[in-house]
Tab-separated table of C-alpha atoms and ligand atoms in Angstrom:
chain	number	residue	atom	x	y	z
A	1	UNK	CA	0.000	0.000	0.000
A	2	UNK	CA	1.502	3.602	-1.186
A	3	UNK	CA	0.989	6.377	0.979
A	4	UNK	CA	0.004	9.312	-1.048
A	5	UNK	CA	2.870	11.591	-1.209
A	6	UNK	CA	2.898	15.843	-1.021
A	7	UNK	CA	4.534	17.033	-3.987
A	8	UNK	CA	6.204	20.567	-5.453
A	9	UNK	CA	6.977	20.318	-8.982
A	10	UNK	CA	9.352	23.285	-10.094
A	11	UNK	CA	9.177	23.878	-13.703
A	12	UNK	CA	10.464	26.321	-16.031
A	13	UNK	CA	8.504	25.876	-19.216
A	14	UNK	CA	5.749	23.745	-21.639
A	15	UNK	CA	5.489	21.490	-18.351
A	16	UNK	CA	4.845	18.220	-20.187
A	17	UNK	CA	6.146	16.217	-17.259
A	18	UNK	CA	4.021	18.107	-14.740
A	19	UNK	CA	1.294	16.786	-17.892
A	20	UNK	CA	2.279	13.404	-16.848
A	21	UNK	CA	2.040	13.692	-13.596
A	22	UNK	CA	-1.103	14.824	-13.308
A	23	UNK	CA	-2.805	12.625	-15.874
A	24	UNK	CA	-1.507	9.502	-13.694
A	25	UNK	CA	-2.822	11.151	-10.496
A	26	UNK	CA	-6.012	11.958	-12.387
A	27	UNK	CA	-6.310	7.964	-13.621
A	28	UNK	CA	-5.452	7.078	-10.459
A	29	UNK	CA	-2.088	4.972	-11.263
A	30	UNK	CA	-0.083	7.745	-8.919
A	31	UNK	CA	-0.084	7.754	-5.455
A	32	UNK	CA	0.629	11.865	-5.059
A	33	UNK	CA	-1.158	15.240	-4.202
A	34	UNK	CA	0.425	17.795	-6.125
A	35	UNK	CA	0.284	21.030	-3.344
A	36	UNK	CA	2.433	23.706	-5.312
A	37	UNK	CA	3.549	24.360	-8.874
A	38	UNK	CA	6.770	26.600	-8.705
A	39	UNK	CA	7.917	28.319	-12.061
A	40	UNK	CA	11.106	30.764	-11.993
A	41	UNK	CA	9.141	31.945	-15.738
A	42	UNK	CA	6.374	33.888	-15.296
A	43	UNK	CA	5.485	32.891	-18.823
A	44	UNK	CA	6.148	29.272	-17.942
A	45	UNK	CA	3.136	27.164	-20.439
A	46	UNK	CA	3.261	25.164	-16.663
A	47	UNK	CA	1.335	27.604	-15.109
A	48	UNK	CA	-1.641	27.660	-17.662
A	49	UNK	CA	-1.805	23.902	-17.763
A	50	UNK	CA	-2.482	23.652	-13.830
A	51	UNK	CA	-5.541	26.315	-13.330
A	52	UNK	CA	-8.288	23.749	-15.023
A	53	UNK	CA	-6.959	21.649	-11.977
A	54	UNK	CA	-7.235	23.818	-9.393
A	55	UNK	CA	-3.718	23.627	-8.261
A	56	UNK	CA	-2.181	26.279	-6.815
A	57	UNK	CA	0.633	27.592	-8.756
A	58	UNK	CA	3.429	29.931	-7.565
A	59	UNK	CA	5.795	32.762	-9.515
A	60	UNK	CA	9.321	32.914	-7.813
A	61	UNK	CA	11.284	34.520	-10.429
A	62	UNK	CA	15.102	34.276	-10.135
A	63	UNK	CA	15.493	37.720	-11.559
A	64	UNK	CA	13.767	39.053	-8.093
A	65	UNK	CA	16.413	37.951	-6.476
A	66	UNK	CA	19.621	39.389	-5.358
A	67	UNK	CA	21.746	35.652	-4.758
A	68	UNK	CA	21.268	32.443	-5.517
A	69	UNK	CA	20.324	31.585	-1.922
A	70	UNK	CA	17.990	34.264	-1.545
A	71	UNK	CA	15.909	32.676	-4.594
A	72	UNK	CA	16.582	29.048	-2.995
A	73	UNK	CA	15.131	30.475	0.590
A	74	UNK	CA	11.884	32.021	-1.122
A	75	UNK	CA	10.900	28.501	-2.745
A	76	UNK	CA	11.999	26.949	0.519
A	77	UNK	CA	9.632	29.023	2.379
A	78	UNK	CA	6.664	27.734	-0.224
A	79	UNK	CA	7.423	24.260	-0.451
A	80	UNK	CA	6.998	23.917	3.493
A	81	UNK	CA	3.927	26.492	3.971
A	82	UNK	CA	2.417	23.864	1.026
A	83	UNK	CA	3.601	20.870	3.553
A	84	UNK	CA	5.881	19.191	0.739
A	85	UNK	CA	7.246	16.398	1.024
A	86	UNK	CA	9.261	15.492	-2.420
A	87	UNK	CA	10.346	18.193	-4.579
A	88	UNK	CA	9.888	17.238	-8.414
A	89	UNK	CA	11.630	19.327	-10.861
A	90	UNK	CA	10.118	19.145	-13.963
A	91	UNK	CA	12.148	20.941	-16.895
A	92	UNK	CA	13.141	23.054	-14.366
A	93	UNK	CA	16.099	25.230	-15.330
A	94	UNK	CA	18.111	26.313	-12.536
A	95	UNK	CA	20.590	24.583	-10.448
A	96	UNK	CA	19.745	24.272	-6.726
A	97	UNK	CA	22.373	25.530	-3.944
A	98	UNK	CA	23.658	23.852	-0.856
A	99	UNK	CA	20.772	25.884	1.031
A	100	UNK	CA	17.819	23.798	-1.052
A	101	UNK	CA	19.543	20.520	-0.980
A	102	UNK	CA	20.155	20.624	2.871
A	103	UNK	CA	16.348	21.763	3.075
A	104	UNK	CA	15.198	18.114	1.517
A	105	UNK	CA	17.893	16.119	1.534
A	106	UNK	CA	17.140	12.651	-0.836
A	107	UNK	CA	13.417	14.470	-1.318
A	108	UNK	CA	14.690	16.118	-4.425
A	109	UNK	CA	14.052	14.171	-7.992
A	110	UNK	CA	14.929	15.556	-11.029
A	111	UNK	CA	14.690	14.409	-14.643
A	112	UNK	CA	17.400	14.083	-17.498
A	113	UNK	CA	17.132	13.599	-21.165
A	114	UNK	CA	19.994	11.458	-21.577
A	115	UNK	CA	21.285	8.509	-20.173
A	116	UNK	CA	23.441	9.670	-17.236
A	117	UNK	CA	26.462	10.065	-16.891
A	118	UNK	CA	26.324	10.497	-20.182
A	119	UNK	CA	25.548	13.914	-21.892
A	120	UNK	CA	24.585	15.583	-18.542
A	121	UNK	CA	23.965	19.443	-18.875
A	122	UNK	CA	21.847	21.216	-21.413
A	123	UNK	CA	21.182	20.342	-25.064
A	124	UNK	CA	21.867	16.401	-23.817
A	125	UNK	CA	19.827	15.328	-27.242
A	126	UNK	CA	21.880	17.482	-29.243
A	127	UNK	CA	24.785	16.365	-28.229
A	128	UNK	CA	23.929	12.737	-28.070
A	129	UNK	CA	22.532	12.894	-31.858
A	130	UNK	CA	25.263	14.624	-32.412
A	131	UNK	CA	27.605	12.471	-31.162
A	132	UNK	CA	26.387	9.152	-32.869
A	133	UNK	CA	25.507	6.853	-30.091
A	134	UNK	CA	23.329	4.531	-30.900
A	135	UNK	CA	20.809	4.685	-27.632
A	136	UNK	CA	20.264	7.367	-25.853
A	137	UNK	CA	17.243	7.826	-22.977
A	138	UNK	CA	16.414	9.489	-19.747
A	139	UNK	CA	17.170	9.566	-16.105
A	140	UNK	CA	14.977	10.086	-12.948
A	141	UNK	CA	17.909	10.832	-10.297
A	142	UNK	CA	18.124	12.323	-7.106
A	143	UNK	CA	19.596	16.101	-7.075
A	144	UNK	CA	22.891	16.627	-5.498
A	145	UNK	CA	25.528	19.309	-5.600
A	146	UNK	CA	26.978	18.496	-9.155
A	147	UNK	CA	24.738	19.056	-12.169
A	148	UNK	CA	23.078	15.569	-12.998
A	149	UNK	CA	25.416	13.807	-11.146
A	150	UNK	CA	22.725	12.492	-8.127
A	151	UNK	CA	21.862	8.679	-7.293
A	152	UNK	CA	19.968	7.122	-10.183
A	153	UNK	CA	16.326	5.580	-9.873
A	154	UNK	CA	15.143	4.728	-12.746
A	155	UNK	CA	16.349	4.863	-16.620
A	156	UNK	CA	14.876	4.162	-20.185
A	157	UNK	CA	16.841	3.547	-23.281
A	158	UNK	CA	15.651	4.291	-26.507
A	159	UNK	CA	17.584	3.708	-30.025
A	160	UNK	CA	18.563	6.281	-32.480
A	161	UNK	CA	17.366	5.441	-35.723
A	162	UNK	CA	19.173	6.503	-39.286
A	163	UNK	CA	16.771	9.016	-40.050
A	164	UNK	CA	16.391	10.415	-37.102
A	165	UNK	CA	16.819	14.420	-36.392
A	166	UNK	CA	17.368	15.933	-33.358
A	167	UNK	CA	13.811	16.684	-32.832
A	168	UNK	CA	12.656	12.857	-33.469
A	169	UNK	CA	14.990	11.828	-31.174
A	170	UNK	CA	14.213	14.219	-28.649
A	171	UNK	CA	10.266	13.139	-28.470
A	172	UNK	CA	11.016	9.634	-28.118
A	173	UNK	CA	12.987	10.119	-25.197
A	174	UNK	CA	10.381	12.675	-23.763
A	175	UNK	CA	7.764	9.729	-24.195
A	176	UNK	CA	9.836	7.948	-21.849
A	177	UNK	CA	10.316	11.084	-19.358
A	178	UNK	CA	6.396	10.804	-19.589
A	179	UNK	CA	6.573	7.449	-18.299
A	180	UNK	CA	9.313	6.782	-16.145
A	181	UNK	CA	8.788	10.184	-13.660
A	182	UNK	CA	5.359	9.188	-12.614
A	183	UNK	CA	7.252	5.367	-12.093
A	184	UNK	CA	9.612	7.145	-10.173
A	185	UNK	CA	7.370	9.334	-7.673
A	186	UNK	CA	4.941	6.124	-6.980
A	187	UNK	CA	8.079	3.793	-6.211
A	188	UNK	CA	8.630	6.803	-3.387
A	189	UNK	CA	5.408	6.559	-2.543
A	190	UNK	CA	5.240	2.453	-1.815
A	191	UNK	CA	8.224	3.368	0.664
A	192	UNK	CA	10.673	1.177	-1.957
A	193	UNK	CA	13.502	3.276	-2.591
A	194	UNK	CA	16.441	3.047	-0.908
A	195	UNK	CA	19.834	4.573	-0.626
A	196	UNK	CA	22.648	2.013	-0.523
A	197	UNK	CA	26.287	4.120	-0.812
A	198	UNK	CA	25.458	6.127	-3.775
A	199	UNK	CA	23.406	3.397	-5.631
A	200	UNK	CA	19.260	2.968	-5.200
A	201	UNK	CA	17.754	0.468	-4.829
A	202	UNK	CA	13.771	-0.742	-5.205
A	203	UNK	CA	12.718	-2.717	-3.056
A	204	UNK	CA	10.695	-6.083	-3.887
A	205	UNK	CA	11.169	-5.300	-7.384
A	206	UNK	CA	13.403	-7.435	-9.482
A	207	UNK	CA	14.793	-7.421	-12.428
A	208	UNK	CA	14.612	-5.596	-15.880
A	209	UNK	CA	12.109	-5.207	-18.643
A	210	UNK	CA	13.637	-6.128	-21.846
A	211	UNK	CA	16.718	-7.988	-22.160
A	212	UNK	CA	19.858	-6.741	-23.928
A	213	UNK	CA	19.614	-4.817	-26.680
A	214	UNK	CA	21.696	-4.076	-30.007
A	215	UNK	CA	21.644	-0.994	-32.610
A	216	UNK	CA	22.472	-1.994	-35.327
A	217	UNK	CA	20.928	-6.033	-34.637
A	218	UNK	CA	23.636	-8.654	-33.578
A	219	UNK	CA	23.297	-11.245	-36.805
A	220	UNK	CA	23.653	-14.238	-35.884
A	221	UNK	CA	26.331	-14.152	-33.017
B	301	LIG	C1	12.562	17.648	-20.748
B	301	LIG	O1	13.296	16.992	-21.741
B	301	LIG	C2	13.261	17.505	-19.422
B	301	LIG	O2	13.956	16.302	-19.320
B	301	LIG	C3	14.197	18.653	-19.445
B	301	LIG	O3	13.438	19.698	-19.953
B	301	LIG	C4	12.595	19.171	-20.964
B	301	LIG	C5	11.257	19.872	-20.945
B	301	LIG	O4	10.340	19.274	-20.120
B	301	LIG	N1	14.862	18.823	-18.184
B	301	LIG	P1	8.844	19.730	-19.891
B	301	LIG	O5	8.066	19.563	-21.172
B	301	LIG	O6	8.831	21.198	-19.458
B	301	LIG	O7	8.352	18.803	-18.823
């Protein structure tokens, strides 16, 4: 049995992970109440998609803001009058101090468009079109000091096809984003994830889905 889980999604713009995280609450699949919506863009598309839901969504724009840490405090101060527990970021675009990560320490998920380590920073499906792999994917990872560089939870891989752009490759990994976040936030809810040095694990779930896989196909070996 999940417990359902307060969460504060911080976005920056179209918000198509916050999407996915409310359609799974909304079809009841996800275990979470989602108390604040924090954008650092006023213009944020975020903000438009929550108010046919009722939730209550927040402007905390780092441009207020004289430091880093004085931005950091403000959401600080909203996350806990909202009662958060976990802190989602969802396409959020700002890195986090010290001062936020000591204020939810392990509560703080973010999401990557590349398969960590690989291709961490911006542009990651730029580069890795750019750079030929032949799968790339996405990351749901704790936040930590360094810039991507948190304990993993949960990863999809998806191949890169010939005649693939940039842009093709880019929405099949954000189909997976759309998938694997929600995963993420309801394995936190069923109390199964769990620190062990820097690796997570899930508890009373085993194994993979899928078996290896090979781009172009192995023939025959
Ligand atoms: C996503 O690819 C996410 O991984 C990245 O920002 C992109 C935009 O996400 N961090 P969204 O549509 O705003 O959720």
């Amino acid at each position: 049995m999940a417990n359902v889980v307060d969460i504060g999604i911080l976005v920056s713009g179209s918000g198509t992970n916050l999407q996915s995280i409310i359609d799974r609450i909304e079809d009841g699949r996800l275990d979470a109440r989602i108390r604040v919506v924090i954008s650092n863009n006023p213009k944020a598309y975020a903000l438009e998609r929550i108010k046919k839901y009722g939730i209550p969504g927040v402007i905390v724009d780092h441009r207020d803001f004289e430091s880093r840490e004085s931005f950091d405090l403000k959401m600080i101060d909203v996350l806990r009058d909202c009662q958060v527990e976990l802190v989602v970021m969802a396409g959020f675009m700002r890195l986090l101090t010290p001062v936020f990560l000591k204020a939810f320490p392990m509560r703080i998920m973010n999401i990557h468009p590349a398969l960590l380590p690989s291709f961490q920073g911006t542009h990651a499906q730029r580069r890795a079109f750019e750079y030929g792999v032949k799968f790339s994917g996405c990351t749901v990872h704790f936040a930590d000091e360094g810039v991507d560089t948190g304990p993993v939870i949960i990863q999809a891989i998806v191949p890169v096809l010939d005649d693939d752009t940039e842009e093709t490759l880019a929405d099949r990994i954000l189909r997976e984003e759309h998938r694997i976040y929600p995963q993420a936030i309801q394995y936190y809810a069923e109390g199964r994830i769990e620190l062990v040095g820097r690796k997570i694990k899930i508890k009373g779930i085993e194994g993979v889905a899928g078996g290896p896989l090979h781009n172009p196909p192995v023939m025959g070996f």
